[in-house]
């Protein structure tokens, strides 16, 4: 008996050594290739651990199958374990290869350069497709592992027979989850949002940091993270500032006194924009858009190549123009004017039932018809005064 176990141990050791030699040779080959190209290094980092595991499992399985006696009682259980381990290692290797392919695509489309709209779209699609592929590999691996058990294969027929009802129940139970998954796929291929897009959602400004099959993570400007379901972006309106390009137009407004000089202010704006590298040179406009309420509203329009730069440019323009108004034209600072009363006698008040300018009656006051109209609208109970009672008594006597 001990001779059989010794032979089994020796065969397993030989199998492990052979598997190690195979992995070493394969690694050396790819390292030689890596001297001329960069992709083998990424492949080695992604696929080396699962590849070594798979080679060792297969080699040991072959050794055990060759050396172990066919009548051994433990052989079916050990074979079952090797089958499960081989399926798991194979799925791990496939997932690593999928990740390697995704890394190659992501390296080709960089988003840290200007005019990266196509790169952001491709990056978003590659990330979602990689997640879908890995999820599919895991599901198939689990299904394959379950099918290796006789009990699972025995109930397979009944499961398939009730698959229609089960799918309906599962669809109703996971309606929101499925809606988010389909919405995530729709977002990726409709190009509505992409990774690194600048968006405004729920009144918050930020960038799309991550898109998954069920939710989207928005990196807000103050380092917070806003997590929203994918269905939010397919059912509610939101702002995408980089849908077709990153260039933006921004406004800066001032409420100033009527004595401001738009011409001189426009000249100062030109000097400010000439001194800052934040302005992209596309447009600069200074206009008086309103002149009401004792102030004039001056609006400045400037452009920048992306949203963060535009925010800083608006702050620079606002600060420099405020400083210029304080230094050069202090008379243009906003002023609240108050008319002081010199103590003259006030005019006598006009009865409320008569208009103060024309003496005419109002719609609901000033005459018997107007008051009757007011009662009809308010359903008020008329109040009989002493004068009205005396007048009614005189009318009754005259009639009698």
PDB file of N, CA, C and O in Angstrom, residues 316-377:
ATOM      1  N   UNK A 316     -11.127  85.462 -11.799  1.00  0.00           N
ATOM      2  CA  UNK A 316     -10.084  86.450 -12.081  1.00  0.00           C
ATOM      3  C   UNK A 316     -10.697  87.718 -12.662  1.00  0.00           C
ATOM      4  O   UNK A 316     -10.362  88.848 -12.242  1.00  0.00           O
ATOM      5  N   UNK A 317     -11.591  87.564 -13.633  1.00  0.00           N
ATOM      6  CA  UNK A 317     -12.223  88.738 -14.245  1.00  0.00           C
ATOM      7  C   UNK A 317     -13.029  89.515 -13.217  1.00  0.00           C
ATOM      8  O   UNK A 317     -12.972  90.754 -13.153  1.00  0.00           O
ATOM      9  N   UNK A 318     -13.781  88.824 -12.397  1.00  0.00           N
ATOM     10  CA  UNK A 318     -14.594  89.499 -11.378  1.00  0.00           C
ATOM     11  C   UNK A 318     -13.707  90.264 -10.393  1.00  0.00           C
ATOM     12  O   UNK A 318     -13.968  91.428 -10.064  1.00  0.00           O
ATOM     13  N   UNK A 319     -12.637  89.643  -9.930  1.00  0.00           N
ATOM     14  CA  UNK A 319     -11.765  90.293  -8.951  1.00  0.00           C
ATOM     15  C   UNK A 319     -11.048  91.505  -9.544  1.00  0.00           C
ATOM     16  O   UNK A 319     -10.998  92.574  -8.912  1.00  0.00           O
ATOM     17  N   UNK A 320     -10.530  91.357 -10.771  1.00  0.00           N
ATOM     18  CA  UNK A 320      -9.785  92.460 -11.381  1.00  0.00           C
ATOM     19  C   UNK A 320     -10.694  93.640 -11.712  1.00  0.00           C
ATOM     20  O   UNK A 320     -10.300  94.815 -11.523  1.00  0.00           O
ATOM     21  N   UNK A 321     -11.911  93.365 -12.181  1.00  0.00           N
ATOM     22  CA  UNK A 321     -12.813  94.461 -12.514  1.00  0.00           C
ATOM     23  C   UNK A 321     -13.353  95.146 -11.264  1.00  0.00           C
ATOM     24  O   UNK A 321     -13.550  96.372 -11.252  1.00  0.00           O
ATOM     25  N   UNK A 322     -13.580  94.397 -10.203  1.00  0.00           N
ATOM     26  CA  UNK A 322     -13.988  95.033  -8.945  1.00  0.00           C
ATOM     27  C   UNK A 322     -12.880  95.938  -8.432  1.00  0.00           C
ATOM     28  O   UNK A 322     -13.125  97.078  -7.987  1.00  0.00           O
ATOM     29  N   UNK A 323     -11.640  95.469  -8.503  1.00  0.00           N
ATOM     30  CA  UNK A 323     -10.514  96.299  -8.069  1.00  0.00           C
ATOM     31  C   UNK A 323     -10.377  97.546  -8.941  1.00  0.00           C
ATOM     32  O   UNK A 323     -10.104  98.648  -8.437  1.00  0.00           O
ATOM     33  N   UNK A 324     -10.635  97.391 -10.252  1.00  0.00           N
ATOM     34  CA  UNK A 324     -10.538  98.562 -11.145  1.00  0.00           C
ATOM     35  C   UNK A 324     -11.622  99.582 -10.842  1.00  0.00           C
ATOM     36  O   UNK A 324     -11.363 100.790 -10.842  1.00  0.00           O
ATOM     37  N   UNK A 325     -12.831  99.129 -10.577  1.00  0.00           N
ATOM     38  CA  UNK A 325     -13.914 100.062 -10.251  1.00  0.00           C
ATOM     39  C   UNK A 325     -13.590 100.815  -8.959  1.00  0.00           C
ATOM     40  O   UNK A 325     -13.822 102.028  -8.857  1.00  0.00           O
ATOM     41  N   UNK A 326     -13.049 100.130  -7.983  1.00  0.00           N
ATOM     42  CA  UNK A 326     -12.719 100.794  -6.722  1.00  0.00           C
ATOM     43  C   UNK A 326     -11.616 101.827  -6.892  1.00  0.00           C
ATOM     44  O   UNK A 326     -11.651 102.894  -6.278  1.00  0.00           O
ATOM     45  N   UNK A 327     -10.639 101.528  -7.753  1.00  0.00           N
ATOM     46  CA  UNK A 327      -9.498 102.427  -7.905  1.00  0.00           C
ATOM     47  C   UNK A 327      -9.764 103.565  -8.885  1.00  0.00           C
ATOM     48  O   UNK A 327      -9.450 104.727  -8.603  1.00  0.00           O
ATOM     49  N   UNK A 328     -10.332 103.239 -10.047  1.00  0.00           N
ATOM     50  CA  UNK A 328     -10.400 104.191 -11.137  1.00  0.00           C
ATOM     51  C   UNK A 328     -11.725 104.956 -11.191  1.00  0.00           C
ATOM     52  O   UNK A 328     -11.739 106.144 -11.520  1.00  0.00           O
ATOM     53  N   UNK A 329     -12.822 104.290 -10.925  1.00  0.00           N
ATOM     54  CA  UNK A 329     -14.133 104.944 -11.022  1.00  0.00           C
ATOM     55  C   UNK A 329     -14.954 104.675  -9.756  1.00  0.00           C
ATOM     56  O   UNK A 329     -15.960 103.940  -9.805  1.00  0.00           O
ATOM     57  N   UNK A 330     -14.546 105.236  -8.645  1.00  0.00           N
ATOM     58  CA  UNK A 330     -15.319 104.997  -7.408  1.00  0.00           C
ATOM     59  C   UNK A 330     -16.739 105.538  -7.481  1.00  0.00           C
ATOM     60  O   UNK A 330     -17.609 105.088  -6.741  1.00  0.00           O
ATOM     61  N   UNK A 331     -16.975 106.491  -8.372  1.00  0.00           N
ATOM     62  CA  UNK A 331     -18.333 107.010  -8.505  1.00  0.00           C
ATOM     63  C   UNK A 331     -19.292 105.983  -9.089  1.00  0.00           C
ATOM     64  O   UNK A 331     -20.510 106.148  -9.005  1.00  0.00           O
ATOM     65  N   UNK A 332     -18.740 104.919  -9.690  1.00  0.00           N
ATOM     66  CA  UNK A 332     -19.587 103.887 -10.276  1.00  0.00           C
ATOM     67  C   UNK A 332     -19.980 102.807  -9.280  1.00  0.00           C
ATOM     68  O   UNK A 332     -20.718 101.887  -9.639  1.00  0.00           O
ATOM     69  N   UNK A 333     -19.500 102.911  -8.048  1.00  0.00           N
ATOM     70  CA  UNK A 333     -19.892 101.927  -7.043  1.00  0.00           C
ATOM     71  C   UNK A 333     -21.397 102.012  -6.791  1.00  0.00           C
ATOM     72  O   UNK A 333     -21.979 103.109  -6.829  1.00  0.00           O
ATOM     73  N   UNK A 334     -22.058 100.911  -6.544  1.00  0.00           N
ATOM     74  CA  UNK A 334     -23.513 100.943  -6.325  1.00  0.00           C
ATOM     75  C   UNK A 334     -23.871 101.782  -5.106  1.00  0.00           C
ATOM     76  O   UNK A 334     -23.268 101.650  -4.030  1.00  0.00           O
ATOM     77  N   UNK A 335     -24.842 102.674  -5.279  1.00  0.00           N
ATOM     78  CA  UNK A 335     -25.249 103.620  -4.235  1.00  0.00           C
ATOM     79  C   UNK A 335     -26.756 103.542  -4.065  1.00  0.00           C
ATOM     80  O   UNK A 335     -27.509 103.496  -5.049  1.00  0.00           O
ATOM     81  N   UNK A 336     -27.201 103.535  -2.834  1.00  0.00           N
ATOM     82  CA  UNK A 336     -28.630 103.607  -2.522  1.00  0.00           C
ATOM     83  C   UNK A 336     -28.983 105.068  -2.241  1.00  0.00           C
ATOM     84  O   UNK A 336     -28.483 105.667  -1.283  1.00  0.00           O
ATOM     85  N   UNK A 337     -29.831 105.677  -3.075  1.00  0.00           N
ATOM     86  CA  UNK A 337     -30.218 107.074  -2.908  1.00  0.00           C
ATOM     87  C   UNK A 337     -31.480 107.171  -2.064  1.00  0.00           C
ATOM     88  O   UNK A 337     -32.451 106.441  -2.309  1.00  0.00           O
ATOM     89  N   UNK A 338     -31.475 108.106  -1.092  1.00  0.00           N
ATOM     90  CA  UNK A 338     -32.604 108.308  -0.184  1.00  0.00           C
ATOM     91  C   UNK A 338     -33.016 109.777  -0.255  1.00  0.00           C
ATOM     92  O   UNK A 338     -32.174 110.678  -0.145  1.00  0.00           O
ATOM     93  N   UNK A 339     -34.329 110.048  -0.460  1.00  0.00           N
ATOM     94  CA  UNK A 339     -34.857 111.402  -0.501  1.00  0.00           C
ATOM     95  C   UNK A 339     -35.294 111.789   0.905  1.00  0.00           C
ATOM     96  O   UNK A 339     -36.187 111.173   1.494  1.00  0.00           O
ATOM     97  N   UNK A 340     -34.631 112.849   1.489  1.00  0.00           N
ATOM     98  CA  UNK A 340     -34.928 113.295   2.840  1.00  0.00           C
ATOM     99  C   UNK A 340     -36.073 114.292   2.825  1.00  0.00           C
ATOM    100  O   UNK A 340     -36.128 115.200   1.981  1.00  0.00           O
ATOM    101  N   UNK A 341     -37.034 114.151   3.748  1.00  0.00           N
ATOM    102  CA  UNK A 341     -38.172 115.053   3.867  1.00  0.00           C
ATOM    103  C   UNK A 341     -37.741 116.306   4.622  1.00  0.00           C
ATOM    104  O   UNK A 341     -37.095 116.224   5.679  1.00  0.00           O
ATOM    105  N   UNK A 342     -38.105 117.514   4.073  1.00  0.00           N
ATOM    106  CA  UNK A 342     -37.711 118.769   4.713  1.00  0.00           C
ATOM    107  C   UNK A 342     -38.720 119.259   5.739  1.00  0.00           C
ATOM    108  O   UNK A 342     -38.644 120.398   6.216  1.00  0.00           O
ATOM    109  N   UNK A 343     -39.717 118.464   6.069  1.00  0.00           N
ATOM    110  CA  UNK A 343     -40.685 118.855   7.096  1.00  0.00           C
ATOM    111  C   UNK A 343     -41.908 119.542   6.553  1.00  0.00           C
ATOM    112  O   UNK A 343     -42.717 120.065   7.321  1.00  0.00           O
ATOM    113  N   UNK A 344     -42.101 119.646   5.255  1.00  0.00           N
ATOM    114  CA  UNK A 344     -43.279 120.296   4.690  1.00  0.00           C
ATOM    115  C   UNK A 344     -44.541 119.517   5.051  1.00  0.00           C
ATOM    116  O   UNK A 344     -44.501 118.315   5.303  1.00  0.00           O
ATOM    117  N   UNK A 345     -45.670 120.240   5.061  1.00  0.00           N
ATOM    118  CA  UNK A 345     -46.943 119.616   5.441  1.00  0.00           C
ATOM    119  C   UNK A 345     -47.336 118.585   4.395  1.00  0.00           C
ATOM    120  O   UNK A 345     -47.233 118.822   3.189  1.00  0.00           O
ATOM    121  N   UNK A 346     -47.796 117.468   4.874  1.00  0.00           N
ATOM    122  CA  UNK A 346     -48.212 116.393   3.975  1.00  0.00           C
ATOM    123  C   UNK A 346     -49.601 116.690   3.440  1.00  0.00           C
ATOM    124  O   UNK A 346     -50.412 117.323   4.112  1.00  0.00           O
ATOM    125  N   UNK A 347     -49.924 116.289   2.236  1.00  0.00           N
ATOM    126  CA  UNK A 347     -51.264 116.519   1.680  1.00  0.00           C
ATOM    127  C   UNK A 347     -52.305 115.724   2.455  1.00  0.00           C
ATOM    128  O   UNK A 347     -52.005 114.706   3.078  1.00  0.00           O
ATOM    129  N   UNK A 348     -53.538 116.265   2.438  1.00  0.00           N
ATOM    130  CA  UNK A 348     -54.607 115.579   3.140  1.00  0.00           C
ATOM    131  C   UNK A 348     -54.899 114.233   2.494  1.00  0.00           C
ATOM    132  O   UNK A 348     -54.835 114.098   1.271  1.00  0.00           O
ATOM    133  N   UNK A 349     -55.199 113.243   3.305  1.00  0.00           N
ATOM    134  CA  UNK A 349     -55.472 111.922   2.732  1.00  0.00           C
ATOM    135  C   UNK A 349     -56.762 111.914   1.923  1.00  0.00           C
ATOM    136  O   UNK A 349     -57.707 112.621   2.236  1.00  0.00           O
ATOM    137  N   UNK A 350     -56.771 111.126   0.890  1.00  0.00           N
ATOM    138  CA  UNK A 350     -57.935 110.983   0.032  1.00  0.00           C
ATOM    139  C   UNK A 350     -58.739 109.787   0.504  1.00  0.00           C
ATOM    140  O   UNK A 350     -58.168 108.766   0.876  1.00  0.00           O
ATOM    141  N   UNK A 351     -60.070 109.933   0.574  1.00  0.00           N
ATOM    142  CA  UNK A 351     -60.875 108.763   0.979  1.00  0.00           C
ATOM    143  C   UNK A 351     -60.541 107.559   0.114  1.00  0.00           C
ATOM    144  O   UNK A 351     -60.309 107.689  -1.095  1.00  0.00           O
ATOM    145  N   UNK A 352     -60.510 106.384   0.736  1.00  0.00           N
ATOM    146  CA  UNK A 352     -60.098 105.205  -0.033  1.00  0.00           C
ATOM    147  C   UNK A 352     -61.059 104.827  -1.136  1.00  0.00           C
ATOM    148  O   UNK A 352     -60.705 104.111  -2.046  1.00  0.00           O
ATOM    149  N   UNK A 353     -62.301 105.308  -1.062  1.00  0.00           N
ATOM    150  CA  UNK A 353     -63.259 104.913  -2.089  1.00  0.00           C
ATOM    151  C   UNK A 353     -63.111 105.708  -3.366  1.00  0.00           C
ATOM    152  O   UNK A 353     -63.731 105.392  -4.369  1.00  0.00           O
ATOM    153  N   UNK A 354     -62.280 106.763  -3.341  1.00  0.00           N
ATOM    154  CA  UNK A 354     -62.123 107.616  -4.518  1.00  0.00           C
ATOM    155  C   UNK A 354     -60.662 107.598  -4.922  1.00  0.00           C
ATOM    156  O   UNK A 354     -59.782 107.688  -4.080  1.00  0.00           O
ATOM    157  N   UNK A 355     -60.401 107.479  -6.211  1.00  0.00           N
ATOM    158  CA  UNK A 355     -59.036 107.466  -6.700  1.00  0.00           C
ATOM    159  C   UNK A 355     -58.370 108.805  -6.454  1.00  0.00           C
ATOM    160  O   UNK A 355     -58.985 109.859  -6.624  1.00  0.00           O
ATOM    161  N   UNK A 356     -57.078 108.790  -6.062  1.00  0.00           N
ATOM    162  CA  UNK A 356     -56.375 110.021  -5.693  1.00  0.00           C
ATOM    163  C   UNK A 356     -55.999 110.851  -6.900  1.00  0.00           C
ATOM    164  O   UNK A 356     -55.653 112.007  -6.754  1.00  0.00           O
ATOM    165  N   UNK A 357     -56.039 110.307  -8.098  1.00  0.00           N
ATOM    166  CA  UNK A 357     -55.596 111.086  -9.243  1.00  0.00           C
ATOM    167  C   UNK A 357     -56.747 111.539 -10.139  1.00  0.00           C
ATOM    168  O   UNK A 357     -56.699 112.613 -10.709  1.00  0.00           O
ATOM    169  N   UNK A 358     -57.789 110.739 -10.268  1.00  0.00           N
ATOM    170  CA  UNK A 358     -58.864 111.120 -11.190  1.00  0.00           C
ATOM    171  C   UNK A 358     -60.189 111.359 -10.502  1.00  0.00           C
ATOM    172  O   UNK A 358     -61.110 111.894 -11.105  1.00  0.00           O
ATOM    173  N   UNK A 359     -60.319 110.965  -9.223  1.00  0.00           N
ATOM    174  CA  UNK A 359     -61.580 111.144  -8.523  1.00  0.00           C
ATOM    175  C   UNK A 359     -62.630 110.131  -8.892  1.00  0.00           C
ATOM    176  O   UNK A 359     -63.756 110.212  -8.431  1.00  0.00           O
ATOM    177  N   UNK A 360     -62.339 109.151  -9.740  1.00  0.00           N
ATOM    178  CA  UNK A 360     -63.313 108.150 -10.158  1.00  0.00           C
ATOM    179  C   UNK A 360     -63.405 107.068  -9.106  1.00  0.00           C
ATOM    180  O   UNK A 360     -62.497 106.862  -8.312  1.00  0.00           O
ATOM    181  N   UNK A 361     -64.528 106.359  -9.128  1.00  0.00           N
ATOM    182  CA  UNK A 361     -64.746 105.278  -8.182  1.00  0.00           C
ATOM    183  C   UNK A 361     -64.012 104.047  -8.656  1.00  0.00           C
ATOM    184  O   UNK A 361     -63.628 103.931  -9.817  1.00  0.00           O
ATOM    185  N   UNK A 362     -63.815 103.085  -7.709  1.00  0.00           N
ATOM    186  CA  UNK A 362     -63.134 101.844  -8.045  1.00  0.00           C
ATOM    187  C   UNK A 362     -64.108 100.791  -8.517  1.00  0.00           C
ATOM    188  O   UNK A 362     -65.324 101.018  -8.615  1.00  0.00           O
ATOM    189  N   UNK A 363     -63.575  99.603  -8.777  1.00  0.00           N
ATOM    190  CA  UNK A 363     -64.393  98.515  -9.265  1.00  0.00           C
ATOM    191  C   UNK A 363     -65.284  97.947  -8.172  1.00  0.00           C
ATOM    192  O   UNK A 363     -66.431  97.565  -8.425  1.00  0.00           O
ATOM    193  N   UNK A 364     -64.785  97.928  -6.944  1.00  0.00           N
ATOM    194  CA  UNK A 364     -65.535  97.343  -5.845  1.00  0.00           C
ATOM    195  C   UNK A 364     -65.820  98.334  -4.717  1.00  0.00           C
ATOM    196  O   UNK A 364     -66.316  97.949  -3.662  1.00  0.00           O
ATOM    197  N   UNK A 365     -65.457  99.610  -4.880  1.00  0.00           N
ATOM    198  CA  UNK A 365     -65.697 100.624  -3.849  1.00  0.00           C
ATOM    199  C   UNK A 365     -66.096 101.924  -4.513  1.00  0.00           C
ATOM    200  O   UNK A 365     -65.830 102.161  -5.696  1.00  0.00           O
ATOM    201  N   UNK A 366     -66.741 102.810  -3.733  1.00  0.00           N
ATOM    202  CA  UNK A 366     -67.016 104.159  -4.200  1.00  0.00           C
ATOM    203  C   UNK A 366     -68.432 104.391  -4.678  1.00  0.00           C
ATOM    204  O   UNK A 366     -68.820 105.545  -4.881  1.00  0.00           O
ATOM    205  N   UNK A 367     -69.212 103.339  -4.884  1.00  0.00           N
ATOM    206  CA  UNK A 367     -70.592 103.519  -5.325  1.00  0.00           C
ATOM    207  C   UNK A 367     -71.403 102.314  -4.855  1.00  0.00           C
ATOM    208  O   UNK A 367     -70.864 101.269  -4.476  1.00  0.00           O
ATOM    209  N   UNK A 368     -72.746 102.480  -4.886  1.00  0.00           N
ATOM    210  CA  UNK A 368     -73.612 101.382  -4.451  1.00  0.00           C
ATOM    211  C   UNK A 368     -73.459 100.175  -5.366  1.00  0.00           C
ATOM    212  O   UNK A 368     -73.461  99.021  -4.908  1.00  0.00           O
ATOM    213  N   UNK A 369     -73.305 100.407  -6.709  1.00  0.00           N
ATOM    214  CA  UNK A 369     -73.129  99.290  -7.616  1.00  0.00           C
ATOM    215  C   UNK A 369     -71.816  98.551  -7.353  1.00  0.00           C
ATOM    216  O   UNK A 369     -71.761  97.310  -7.406  1.00  0.00           O
ATOM    217  N   UNK A 370     -70.752  99.311  -7.064  1.00  0.00           N
ATOM    218  CA  UNK A 370     -69.462  98.671  -6.802  1.00  0.00           C
ATOM    219  C   UNK A 370     -69.505  97.843  -5.524  1.00  0.00           C
ATOM    220  O   UNK A 370     -68.958  96.733  -5.464  1.00  0.00           O
ATOM    221  N   UNK A 371     -70.160  98.377  -4.489  1.00  0.00           N
ATOM    222  CA  UNK A 371     -70.250  97.623  -3.245  1.00  0.00           C
ATOM    223  C   UNK A 371     -71.110  96.380  -3.421  1.00  0.00           C
ATOM    224  O   UNK A 371     -70.831  95.321  -2.836  1.00  0.00           O
ATOM    225  N   UNK A 372     -72.203  96.475  -4.240  1.00  0.00           N
ATOM    226  CA  UNK A 372     -73.008  95.291  -4.524  1.00  0.00           C
ATOM    227  C   UNK A 372     -72.184  94.240  -5.264  1.00  0.00           C
ATOM    228  O   UNK A 372     -72.292  93.032  -5.033  1.00  0.00           O
ATOM    229  N   UNK A 373     -71.309  94.722  -6.179  1.00  0.00           N
ATOM    230  CA  UNK A 373     -70.432  93.808  -6.892  1.00  0.00           C
ATOM    231  C   UNK A 373     -69.454  93.128  -5.944  1.00  0.00           C
ATOM    232  O   UNK A 373     -69.157  91.927  -6.069  1.00  0.00           O
ATOM    233  N   UNK A 374     -68.946  93.859  -4.974  1.00  0.00           N
ATOM    234  CA  UNK A 374     -68.038  93.277  -3.988  1.00  0.00           C
ATOM    235  C   UNK A 374     -68.742  92.217  -3.151  1.00  0.00           C
ATOM    236  O   UNK A 374     -68.167  91.178  -2.829  1.00  0.00           O
ATOM    237  N   UNK A 375     -70.039  92.502  -2.779  1.00  0.00           N
ATOM    238  CA  UNK A 375     -70.775  91.502  -1.994  1.00  0.00           C
ATOM    239  C   UNK A 375     -70.978  90.220  -2.797  1.00  0.00           C
ATOM    240  O   UNK A 375     -70.943  89.115  -2.264  1.00  0.00           O
ATOM    241  N   UNK A 376     -71.187  90.351  -4.101  1.00  0.00           N
ATOM    242  CA  UNK A 376     -71.385  89.171  -4.942  1.00  0.00           C
ATOM    243  C   UNK A 376     -70.123  88.314  -5.010  1.00  0.00           C
ATOM    244  O   UNK A 376     -70.191  87.089  -5.059  1.00  0.00           O
ATOM    245  N   UNK A 377     -68.958  88.974  -4.996  1.00  0.00           N
ATOM    246  CA  UNK A 377     -67.715  88.218  -5.063  1.00  0.00           C
ATOM    247  C   UNK A 377     -67.336  87.624  -3.716  1.00  0.00           C
ATOM    248  O   UNK A 377     -66.796  86.523  -3.635  1.00  0.00           O
TER     249      UNK A 377
END
